[in-house]
CSV table of N, CA and C in Angstrom, one decimal:
chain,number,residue,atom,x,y,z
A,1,UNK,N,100.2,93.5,124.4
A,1,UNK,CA,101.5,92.8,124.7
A,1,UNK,C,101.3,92.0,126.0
A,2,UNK,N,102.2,91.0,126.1
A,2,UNK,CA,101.9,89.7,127.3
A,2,UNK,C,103.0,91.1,128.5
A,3,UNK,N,103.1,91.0,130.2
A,3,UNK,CA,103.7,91.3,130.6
A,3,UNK,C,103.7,90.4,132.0
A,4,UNK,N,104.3,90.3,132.5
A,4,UNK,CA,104.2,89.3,134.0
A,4,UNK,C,104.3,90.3,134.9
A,5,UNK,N,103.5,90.4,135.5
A,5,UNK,CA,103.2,91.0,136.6
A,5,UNK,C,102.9,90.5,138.1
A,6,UNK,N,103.9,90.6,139.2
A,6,UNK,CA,103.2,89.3,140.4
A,6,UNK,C,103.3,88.4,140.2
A,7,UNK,N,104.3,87.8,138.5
A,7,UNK,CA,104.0,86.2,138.9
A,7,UNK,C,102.8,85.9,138.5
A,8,UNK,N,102.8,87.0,137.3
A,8,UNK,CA,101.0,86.0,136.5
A,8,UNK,C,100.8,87.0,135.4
A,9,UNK,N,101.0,86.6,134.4
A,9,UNK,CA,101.1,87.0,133.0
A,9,UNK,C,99.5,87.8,133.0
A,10,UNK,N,99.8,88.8,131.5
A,10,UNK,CA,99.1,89.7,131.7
A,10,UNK,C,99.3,90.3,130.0
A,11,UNK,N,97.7,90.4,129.8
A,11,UNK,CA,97.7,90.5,127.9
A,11,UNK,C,96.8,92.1,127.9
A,12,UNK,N,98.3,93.1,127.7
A,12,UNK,CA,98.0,94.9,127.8
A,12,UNK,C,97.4,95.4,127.0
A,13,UNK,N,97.3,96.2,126.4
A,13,UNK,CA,97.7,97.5,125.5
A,13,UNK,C,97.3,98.5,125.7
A,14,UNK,N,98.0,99.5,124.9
A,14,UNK,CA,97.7,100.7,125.4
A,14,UNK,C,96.2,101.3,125.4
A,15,UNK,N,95.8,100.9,124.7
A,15,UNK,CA,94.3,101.4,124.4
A,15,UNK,C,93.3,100.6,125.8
A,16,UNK,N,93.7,99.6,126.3
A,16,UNK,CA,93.4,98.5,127.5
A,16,UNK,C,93.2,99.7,128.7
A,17,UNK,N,94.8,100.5,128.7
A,17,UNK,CA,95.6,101.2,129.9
A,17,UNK,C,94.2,102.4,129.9
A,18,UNK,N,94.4,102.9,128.5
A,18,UNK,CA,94.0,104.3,128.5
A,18,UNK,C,92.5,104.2,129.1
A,19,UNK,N,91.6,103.2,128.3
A,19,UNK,CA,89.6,102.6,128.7
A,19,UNK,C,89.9,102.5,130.4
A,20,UNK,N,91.0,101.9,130.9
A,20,UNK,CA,90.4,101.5,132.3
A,20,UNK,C,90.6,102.8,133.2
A,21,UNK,N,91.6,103.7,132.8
A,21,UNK,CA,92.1,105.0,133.9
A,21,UNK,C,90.9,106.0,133.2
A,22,UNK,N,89.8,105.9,132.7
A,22,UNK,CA,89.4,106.8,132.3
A,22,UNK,C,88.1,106.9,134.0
A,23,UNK,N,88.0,108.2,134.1
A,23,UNK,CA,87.1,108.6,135.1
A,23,UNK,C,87.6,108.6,136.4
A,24,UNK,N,89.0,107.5,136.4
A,24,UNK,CA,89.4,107.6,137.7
A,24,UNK,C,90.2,108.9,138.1
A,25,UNK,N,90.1,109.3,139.5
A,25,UNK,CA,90.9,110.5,140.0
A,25,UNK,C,92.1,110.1,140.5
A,26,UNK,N,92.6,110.9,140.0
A,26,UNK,CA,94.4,110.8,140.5
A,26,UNK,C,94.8,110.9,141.8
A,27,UNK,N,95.6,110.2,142.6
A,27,UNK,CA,95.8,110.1,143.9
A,27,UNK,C,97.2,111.1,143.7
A,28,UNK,N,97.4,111.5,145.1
A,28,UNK,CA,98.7,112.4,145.1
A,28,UNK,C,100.0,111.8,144.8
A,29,UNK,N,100.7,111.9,144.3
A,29,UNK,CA,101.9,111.2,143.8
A,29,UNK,C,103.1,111.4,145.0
A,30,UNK,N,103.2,110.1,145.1
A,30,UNK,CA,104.5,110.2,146.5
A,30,UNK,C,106.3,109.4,145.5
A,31,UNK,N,106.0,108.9,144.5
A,31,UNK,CA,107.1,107.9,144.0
A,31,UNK,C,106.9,108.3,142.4
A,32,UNK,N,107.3,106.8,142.0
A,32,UNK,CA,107.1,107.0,140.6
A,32,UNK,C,105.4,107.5,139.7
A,33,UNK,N,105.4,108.1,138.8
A,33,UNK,CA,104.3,108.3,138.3
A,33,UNK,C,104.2,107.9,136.7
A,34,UNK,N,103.5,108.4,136.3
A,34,UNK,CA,103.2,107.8,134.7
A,34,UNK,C,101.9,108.8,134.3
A,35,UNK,N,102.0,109.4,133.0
A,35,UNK,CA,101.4,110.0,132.4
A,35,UNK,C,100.2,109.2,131.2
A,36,UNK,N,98.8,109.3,132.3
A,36,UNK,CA,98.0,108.1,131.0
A,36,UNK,C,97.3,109.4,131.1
A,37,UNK,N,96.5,110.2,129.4
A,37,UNK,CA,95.7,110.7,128.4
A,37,UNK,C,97.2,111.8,129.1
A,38,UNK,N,96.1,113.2,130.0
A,38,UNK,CA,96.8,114.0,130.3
A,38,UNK,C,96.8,114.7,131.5
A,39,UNK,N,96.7,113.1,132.7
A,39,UNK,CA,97.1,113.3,133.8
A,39,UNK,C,98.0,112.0,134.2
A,40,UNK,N,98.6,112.7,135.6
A,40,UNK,CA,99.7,112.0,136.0
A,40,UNK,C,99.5,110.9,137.0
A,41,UNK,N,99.4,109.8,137.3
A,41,UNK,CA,98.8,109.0,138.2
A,41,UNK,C,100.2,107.9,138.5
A,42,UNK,N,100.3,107.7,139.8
A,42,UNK,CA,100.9,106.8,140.3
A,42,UNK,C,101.4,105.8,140.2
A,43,UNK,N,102.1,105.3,139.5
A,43,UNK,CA,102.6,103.5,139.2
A,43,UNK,C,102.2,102.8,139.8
A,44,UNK,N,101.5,102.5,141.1
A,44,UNK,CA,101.0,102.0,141.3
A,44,UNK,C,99.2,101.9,141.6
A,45,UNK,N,99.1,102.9,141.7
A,45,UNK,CA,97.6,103.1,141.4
A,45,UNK,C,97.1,102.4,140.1
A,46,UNK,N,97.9,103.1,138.9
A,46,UNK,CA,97.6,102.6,137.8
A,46,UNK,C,97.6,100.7,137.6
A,47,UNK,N,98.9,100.4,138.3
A,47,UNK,CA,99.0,98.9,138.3
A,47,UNK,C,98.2,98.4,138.9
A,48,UNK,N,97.0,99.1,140.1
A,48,UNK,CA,96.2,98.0,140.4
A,48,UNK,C,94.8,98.3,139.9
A,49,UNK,N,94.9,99.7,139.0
A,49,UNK,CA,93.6,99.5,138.3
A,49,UNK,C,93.7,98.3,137.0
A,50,UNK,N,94.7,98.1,136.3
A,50,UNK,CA,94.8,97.1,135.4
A,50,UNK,C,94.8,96.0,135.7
A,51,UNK,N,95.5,95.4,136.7
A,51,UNK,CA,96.0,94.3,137.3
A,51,UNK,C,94.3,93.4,138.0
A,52,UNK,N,93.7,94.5,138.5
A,52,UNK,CA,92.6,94.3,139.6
A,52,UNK,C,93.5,93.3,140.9
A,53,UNK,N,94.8,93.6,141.7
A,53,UNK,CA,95.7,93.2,142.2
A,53,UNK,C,96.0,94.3,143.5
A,54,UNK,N,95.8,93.7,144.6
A,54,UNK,CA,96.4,94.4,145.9
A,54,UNK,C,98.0,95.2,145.5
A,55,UNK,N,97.9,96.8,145.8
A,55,UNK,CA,99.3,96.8,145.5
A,55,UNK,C,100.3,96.6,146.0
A,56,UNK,N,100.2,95.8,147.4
A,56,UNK,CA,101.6,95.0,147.7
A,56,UNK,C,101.9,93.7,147.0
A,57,UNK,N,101.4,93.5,145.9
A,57,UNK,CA,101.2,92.2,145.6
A,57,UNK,C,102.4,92.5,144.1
A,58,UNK,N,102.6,93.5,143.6
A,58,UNK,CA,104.0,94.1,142.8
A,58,UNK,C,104.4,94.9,143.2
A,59,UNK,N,105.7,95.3,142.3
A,59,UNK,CA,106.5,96.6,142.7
A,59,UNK,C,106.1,97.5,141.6
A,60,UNK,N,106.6,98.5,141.8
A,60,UNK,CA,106.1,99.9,141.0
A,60,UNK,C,107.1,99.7,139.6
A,61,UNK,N,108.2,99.3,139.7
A,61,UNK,CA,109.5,98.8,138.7
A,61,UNK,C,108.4,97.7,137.2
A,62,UNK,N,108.0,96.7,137.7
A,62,UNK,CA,107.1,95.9,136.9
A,62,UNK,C,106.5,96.7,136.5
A,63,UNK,N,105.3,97.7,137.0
A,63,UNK,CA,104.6,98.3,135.9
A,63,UNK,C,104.6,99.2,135.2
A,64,UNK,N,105.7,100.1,135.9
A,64,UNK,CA,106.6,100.9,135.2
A,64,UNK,C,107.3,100.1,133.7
A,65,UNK,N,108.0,99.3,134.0
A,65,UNK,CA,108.8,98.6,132.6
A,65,UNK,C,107.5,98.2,131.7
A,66,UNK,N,106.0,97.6,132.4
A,66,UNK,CA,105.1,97.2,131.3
A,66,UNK,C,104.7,98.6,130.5
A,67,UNK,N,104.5,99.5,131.4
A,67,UNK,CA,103.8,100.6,130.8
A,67,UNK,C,104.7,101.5,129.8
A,68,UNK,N,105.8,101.6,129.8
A,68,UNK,CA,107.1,101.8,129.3
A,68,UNK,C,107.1,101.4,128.6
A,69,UNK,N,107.1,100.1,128.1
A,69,UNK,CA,107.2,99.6,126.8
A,69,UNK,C,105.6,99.4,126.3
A,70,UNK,N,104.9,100.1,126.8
A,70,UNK,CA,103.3,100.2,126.2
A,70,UNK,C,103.4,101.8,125.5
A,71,UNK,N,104.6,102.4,125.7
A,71,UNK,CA,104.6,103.9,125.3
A,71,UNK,C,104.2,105.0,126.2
A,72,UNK,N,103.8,104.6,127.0
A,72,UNK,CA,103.6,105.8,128.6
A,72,UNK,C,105.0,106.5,128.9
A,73,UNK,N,104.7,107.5,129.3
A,73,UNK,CA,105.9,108.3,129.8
A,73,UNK,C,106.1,108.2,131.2
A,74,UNK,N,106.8,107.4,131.6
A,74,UNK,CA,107.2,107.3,132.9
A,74,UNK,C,107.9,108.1,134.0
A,75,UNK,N,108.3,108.9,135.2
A,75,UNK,CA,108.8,109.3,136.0
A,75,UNK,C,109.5,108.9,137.5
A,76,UNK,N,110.1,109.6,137.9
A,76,UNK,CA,110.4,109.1,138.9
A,76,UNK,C,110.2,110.4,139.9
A,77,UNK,N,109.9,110.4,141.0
A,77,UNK,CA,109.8,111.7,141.9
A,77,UNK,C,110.9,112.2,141.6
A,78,UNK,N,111.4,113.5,142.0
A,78,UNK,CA,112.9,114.3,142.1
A,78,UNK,C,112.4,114.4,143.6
A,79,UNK,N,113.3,115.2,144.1
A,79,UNK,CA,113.4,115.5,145.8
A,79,UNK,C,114.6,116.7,145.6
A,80,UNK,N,114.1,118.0,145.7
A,80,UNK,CA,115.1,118.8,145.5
A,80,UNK,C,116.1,118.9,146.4
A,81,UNK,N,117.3,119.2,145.5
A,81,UNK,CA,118.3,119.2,146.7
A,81,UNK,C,119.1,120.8,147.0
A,82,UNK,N,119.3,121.1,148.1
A,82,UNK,CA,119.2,122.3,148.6
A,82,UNK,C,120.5,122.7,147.7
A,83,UNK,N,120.4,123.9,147.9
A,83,UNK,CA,121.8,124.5,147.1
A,83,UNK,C,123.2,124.6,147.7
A,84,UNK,N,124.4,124.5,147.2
A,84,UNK,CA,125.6,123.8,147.9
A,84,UNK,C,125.9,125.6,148.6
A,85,UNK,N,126.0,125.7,149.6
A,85,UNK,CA,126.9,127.0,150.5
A,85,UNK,C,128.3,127.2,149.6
A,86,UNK,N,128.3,128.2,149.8
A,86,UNK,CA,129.4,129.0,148.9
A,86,UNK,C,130.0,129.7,149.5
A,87,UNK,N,130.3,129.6,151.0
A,87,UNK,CA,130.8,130.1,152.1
A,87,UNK,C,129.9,130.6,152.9
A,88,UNK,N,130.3,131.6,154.3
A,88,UNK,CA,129.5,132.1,155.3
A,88,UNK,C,128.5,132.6,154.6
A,89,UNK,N,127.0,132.8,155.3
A,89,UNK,CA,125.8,133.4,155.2
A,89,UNK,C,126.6,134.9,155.5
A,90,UNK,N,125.4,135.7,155.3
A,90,UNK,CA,125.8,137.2,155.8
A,90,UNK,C,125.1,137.4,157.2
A,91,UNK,N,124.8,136.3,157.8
A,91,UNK,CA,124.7,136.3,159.5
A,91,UNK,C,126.0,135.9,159.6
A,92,UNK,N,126.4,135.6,159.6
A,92,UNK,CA,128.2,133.9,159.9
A,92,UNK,C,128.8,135.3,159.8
A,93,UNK,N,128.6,135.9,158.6
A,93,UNK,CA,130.4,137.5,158.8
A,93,UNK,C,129.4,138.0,159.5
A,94,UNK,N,128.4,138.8,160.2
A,94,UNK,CA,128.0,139.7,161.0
A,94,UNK,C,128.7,139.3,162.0
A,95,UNK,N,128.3,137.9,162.4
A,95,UNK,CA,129.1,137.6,164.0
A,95,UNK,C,130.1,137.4,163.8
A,96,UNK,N,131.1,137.3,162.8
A,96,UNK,CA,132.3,137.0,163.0
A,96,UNK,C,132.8,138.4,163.1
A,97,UNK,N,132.4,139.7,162.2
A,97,UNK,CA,132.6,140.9,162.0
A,97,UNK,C,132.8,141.8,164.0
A,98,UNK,N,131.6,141.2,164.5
A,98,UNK,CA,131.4,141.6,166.2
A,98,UNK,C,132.3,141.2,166.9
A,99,UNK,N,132.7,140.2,166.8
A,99,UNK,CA,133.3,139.2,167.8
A,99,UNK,C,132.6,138.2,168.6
A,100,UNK,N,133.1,137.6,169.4
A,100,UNK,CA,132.2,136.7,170.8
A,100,UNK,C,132.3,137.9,171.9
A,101,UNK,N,131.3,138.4,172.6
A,101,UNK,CA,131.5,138.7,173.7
A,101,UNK,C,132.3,138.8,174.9
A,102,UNK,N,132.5,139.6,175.2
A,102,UNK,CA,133.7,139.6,176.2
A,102,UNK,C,133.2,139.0,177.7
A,103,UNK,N,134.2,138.2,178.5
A,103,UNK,CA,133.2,137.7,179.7
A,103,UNK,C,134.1,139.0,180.4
């Protein structure tokens, strides 16, 4: 499939994707990722092994949408979010239970 990447067309497929990520090591994933065979590698790593392209040179969105519609399973980091308080800890009633100190 044709995809524009950077501002400069680009002729994929998936079998293209899968030959060129083969042997490379996965860098640690800080953003989006993408699942090529049955590891998880970077949206942008991946884009600049295809591309042969500096990766400030796209966004991670572009290669995500190419790879996307090349049938890759795409991701986005999560960032856990803490759990909502459901009132005082059981320190909060300890000290509330004592009091404040007497001056």
């Amino acid at each position: 499939m044709r995809f524009v990447i950077a501002r400069y067309p680009f002729d994929i497929s998936k079998s293209d994707v899968l030959d060129a990520m083969k042997g490379v090591k996965p860098e640690p994933i800080t953003g989006e990722s993408v699942i090529v065979g049955r590891r998880a590698y970077p949206v942008k790593q991946v884009g600049a092994v295809i591309t042969r392209q500096d990766r400030r040179d796209f966004s991670a969105a572009e290669v995500t949408r190419a790879l996307t519609a090349l049938g890759f399973t795409c991701r986005t980091l999560t960032v856990p979010t803490p759990p909502a308080s459901h009132g005082p800890t059981a320190l909060e009633k300890a000290s509330a239970m004592l009091g404040s100190p007497a001056e």
